[in-house]
Amino acid sequence: MEKRKLIFHFALEGNALKAIELTKELAPNLLEENKDLHFDLLSLHFVDLVRSRKCTEALEFAQNHLTPFGKVQKYVGKLEDFMALLAYEEPEKSPMFHLLSLDFRQNVADGINRAILAHSNLPCYSSMERLVQQTTVVRQYLEQELGKDGPPPFSLKAFMKS
């Protein structure tokens, strides 16, 4: 599972090619079976090339690695969004700026982490994560039902202190 953590770390840093390489070592068929995940990792590399202002390299990478996804309708819109980044001198000021964000990388990293865990027949969320999720849902429900007379909003910091 140490390799899984490395893969997550590489994806979060934006080193998608290293994440792909390690994923193929850890779970050889995972990316072939999960095309969405493979697309996300390749897209992450494309975005990092654009962010680094390596537009020619980004375009070549897209032609070599992302073009095959253009034959599948569900990827066409996403590909258009990614390619739109190339049209801007400052892509972080484009309408597609969210693709350059840490949130995008976090979502891809979380996706690869969950996919590896599922591939290994392990739970995708830890017991603590499930407990926090369930507690949050219960508190939100109680707040809706009881209004302002209900319990205070959930705070992980306060929860950990208790």
Short mmCIF file of C-alpha atoms in Angstrom, two decimals:
data_model
loop_
_atom_site.label_atom_id
_atom_site.label_comp_id
_atom_site.label_asym_id
_atom_site.label_seq_id
_atom_site.Cartn_x
_atom_site.Cartn_y
_atom_site.Cartn_z
CA MET A 1 0.00 0.00 0.00
CA GLU A 2 3.04 2.25 0.17
CA LYS A 3 2.99 2.39 -3.64
CA ARG A 4 -0.67 3.50 -3.52
CA LYS A 5 0.32 6.44 -1.33
CA LEU A 6 3.10 7.34 -3.76
CA ILE A 7 0.65 7.23 -6.66
CA PHE A 8 -1.74 9.52 -4.76
CA HIS A 9 1.13 11.88 -3.94
CA PHE A 10 2.36 11.99 -7.56
CA ALA A 11 -1.14 12.68 -8.86
CA LEU A 12 -1.65 15.41 -6.28
CA GLU A 13 1.67 17.03 -7.24
CA GLY A 14 0.66 16.86 -10.89
CA ASN A 15 3.22 14.22 -11.87
CA ALA A 16 0.61 12.18 -13.70
CA LEU A 17 3.03 10.18 -15.86
CA LYS A 18 4.76 8.81 -12.77
CA ALA A 19 1.35 8.06 -11.24
CA ILE A 20 0.38 6.16 -14.41
CA GLU A 21 3.66 4.22 -14.41
CA LEU A 22 3.29 3.16 -10.77
CA THR A 23 -0.39 2.33 -11.25
CA LYS A 24 0.51 -0.01 -14.11
CA GLU A 25 3.04 -1.71 -11.83
CA LEU A 26 0.65 -2.02 -8.89
CA ALA A 27 -2.55 -2.86 -10.78
CA PRO A 28 -1.63 -3.73 -14.40
CA ASN A 29 -5.19 -3.80 -15.81
CA LEU A 30 -6.71 -0.97 -13.80
CA LEU A 31 -6.26 1.83 -16.34
CA GLU A 32 -7.40 -0.36 -19.25
CA GLU A 33 -10.52 -1.28 -17.29
CA ASN A 34 -11.17 2.24 -16.01
CA LYS A 35 -10.91 4.52 -19.05
CA ASP A 36 -12.32 7.50 -17.13
CA LEU A 37 -9.47 7.31 -14.66
CA HIS A 38 -6.90 6.89 -17.42
CA PHE A 39 -8.36 9.93 -19.21
CA ASP A 40 -8.23 11.96 -15.99
CA LEU A 41 -4.57 11.13 -15.39
CA LEU A 42 -3.59 11.90 -18.98
CA SER A 43 -5.59 15.14 -18.80
CA LEU A 44 -3.79 16.04 -15.59
CA HIS A 45 -0.46 15.75 -17.40
CA PHE A 46 -1.79 17.86 -20.28
CA VAL A 47 -2.93 20.54 -17.83
CA ASP A 48 0.47 20.60 -16.16
CA LEU A 49 2.17 21.08 -19.52
CA VAL A 50 -0.17 24.00 -20.25
CA ARG A 51 0.45 25.45 -16.77
CA SER A 52 4.21 25.27 -17.45
CA ARG A 53 3.65 27.15 -20.74
CA LYS A 54 4.84 24.15 -22.77
CA CYS A 55 2.04 24.54 -25.28
CA THR A 56 3.75 22.77 -28.19
CA GLU A 57 4.57 19.80 -25.98
CA ALA A 58 1.00 19.86 -24.61
CA LEU A 59 -0.44 19.80 -28.13
CA GLU A 60 1.82 16.90 -29.15
CA PHE A 61 0.89 15.04 -25.98
CA ALA A 62 -2.82 15.59 -26.67
CA GLN A 63 -2.45 14.36 -30.26
CA ASN A 64 -0.59 11.23 -29.16
CA HIS A 65 -2.47 10.32 -26.00
CA LEU A 66 -5.81 12.12 -25.76
CA THR A 67 -6.99 11.91 -29.38
CA PRO A 68 -8.21 8.30 -29.06
CA PHE A 69 -10.64 9.45 -26.36
CA GLY A 70 -12.22 11.83 -28.88
CA LYS A 71 -13.91 8.86 -30.53
CA VAL A 72 -16.04 8.40 -27.41
CA GLN A 73 -18.82 10.97 -27.08
CA LYS A 74 -18.59 11.38 -23.30
CA TYR A 75 -15.01 12.66 -23.60
CA VAL A 76 -15.57 15.15 -26.45
CA GLY A 77 -16.79 18.02 -24.25
CA LYS A 78 -14.01 17.46 -21.74
CA LEU A 79 -11.42 17.41 -24.52
CA GLU A 80 -12.80 20.68 -25.87
CA ASP A 81 -12.45 22.23 -22.40
CA PHE A 82 -8.86 21.06 -22.08
CA MET A 83 -7.92 22.20 -25.58
CA ALA A 84 -9.47 25.61 -24.88
CA LEU A 85 -6.69 26.21 -22.37
CA LEU A 86 -4.25 26.44 -25.28
CA ALA A 87 -6.11 29.42 -26.73
CA TYR A 88 -5.20 31.68 -23.80
CA GLU A 89 -1.87 33.35 -23.12
CA GLU A 90 -2.74 33.13 -19.44
CA PRO A 91 -4.82 29.96 -19.05
CA GLU A 92 -5.39 30.65 -15.36
CA LYS A 93 -7.51 33.62 -16.47
CA SER A 94 -9.54 31.58 -18.96
CA PRO A 95 -13.07 30.29 -18.39
CA MET A 96 -11.48 26.86 -17.89
CA PHE A 97 -9.22 28.04 -15.05
CA HIS A 98 -10.73 25.41 -12.71
CA LEU A 99 -8.85 22.72 -14.66
CA LEU A 100 -5.61 24.28 -13.41
CA SER A 101 -6.71 24.26 -9.78
CA LEU A 102 -5.58 22.15 -6.89
CA ASP A 103 -9.18 20.94 -6.63
CA PHE A 104 -8.90 19.28 -10.05
CA ARG A 105 -5.68 17.53 -9.04
CA GLN A 106 -7.23 16.52 -5.71
CA ASN A 107 -10.23 14.98 -7.47
CA VAL A 108 -7.98 13.00 -9.82
CA ALA A 109 -5.75 11.88 -6.92
CA ASP A 110 -8.81 10.83 -4.88
CA GLY A 111 -10.18 8.95 -7.89
CA ILE A 112 -6.99 6.96 -8.43
CA ASN A 113 -6.75 6.22 -4.71
CA ARG A 114 -10.33 4.91 -4.53
CA ALA A 115 -9.86 2.89 -7.73
CA ILE A 116 -6.71 1.22 -6.41
CA LEU A 117 -8.40 0.43 -3.11
CA ALA A 118 -11.42 -1.05 -4.90
CA HIS A 119 -9.12 -3.00 -7.24
CA SER A 120 -7.41 -4.44 -4.15
CA ASN A 121 -10.81 -5.31 -2.62
CA LEU A 122 -10.27 -2.81 0.19
CA PRO A 123 -12.79 -0.24 1.41
CA CYS A 124 -12.57 3.08 -0.44
CA TYR A 125 -13.05 5.04 2.77
CA SER A 126 -11.53 4.47 6.20
CA SER A 127 -13.76 3.81 9.19
CA MET A 128 -13.02 7.30 10.47
CA GLU A 129 -14.04 8.89 7.15
CA ARG A 130 -17.30 6.94 7.17
CA LEU A 131 -17.98 7.94 10.78
CA VAL A 132 -17.39 11.62 9.99
CA GLN A 133 -19.60 11.38 6.87
CA GLN A 134 -22.41 9.71 8.81
CA THR A 135 -22.11 12.16 11.70
CA THR A 136 -22.26 15.08 9.29
CA VAL A 137 -25.38 13.73 7.59
CA VAL A 138 -27.12 13.12 10.92
CA ARG A 139 -26.24 16.61 12.17
CA GLN A 140 -27.49 18.20 8.92
CA TYR A 141 -30.74 16.24 9.19
CA LEU A 142 -31.20 17.26 12.82
CA GLU A 143 -30.48 20.88 11.95
CA GLN A 144 -33.14 20.79 9.23
CA GLU A 145 -35.67 19.09 11.49
CA LEU A 146 -35.03 21.11 14.64
CA GLY A 147 -34.00 24.40 13.09
CA LYS A 148 -31.98 26.76 15.26
CA ASP A 149 -32.84 24.76 18.39
CA GLY A 150 -30.78 21.83 17.08
CA PRO A 151 -27.17 20.98 17.75
CA PRO A 152 -24.39 23.30 16.57
CA PRO A 153 -22.86 22.65 13.13
CA PHE A 154 -20.36 19.82 12.98
CA SER A 155 -16.75 20.78 13.61
CA LEU A 156 -14.04 18.18 13.13
CA LYS A 157 -11.75 20.14 15.43
CA ALA A 158 -14.35 20.17 18.23
CA PHE A 159 -15.15 16.50 17.55
CA MET A 160 -11.50 15.50 17.89
CA LYS A 161 -11.17 17.41 21.18
CA SER A 162 -14.16 15.64 22.73
#
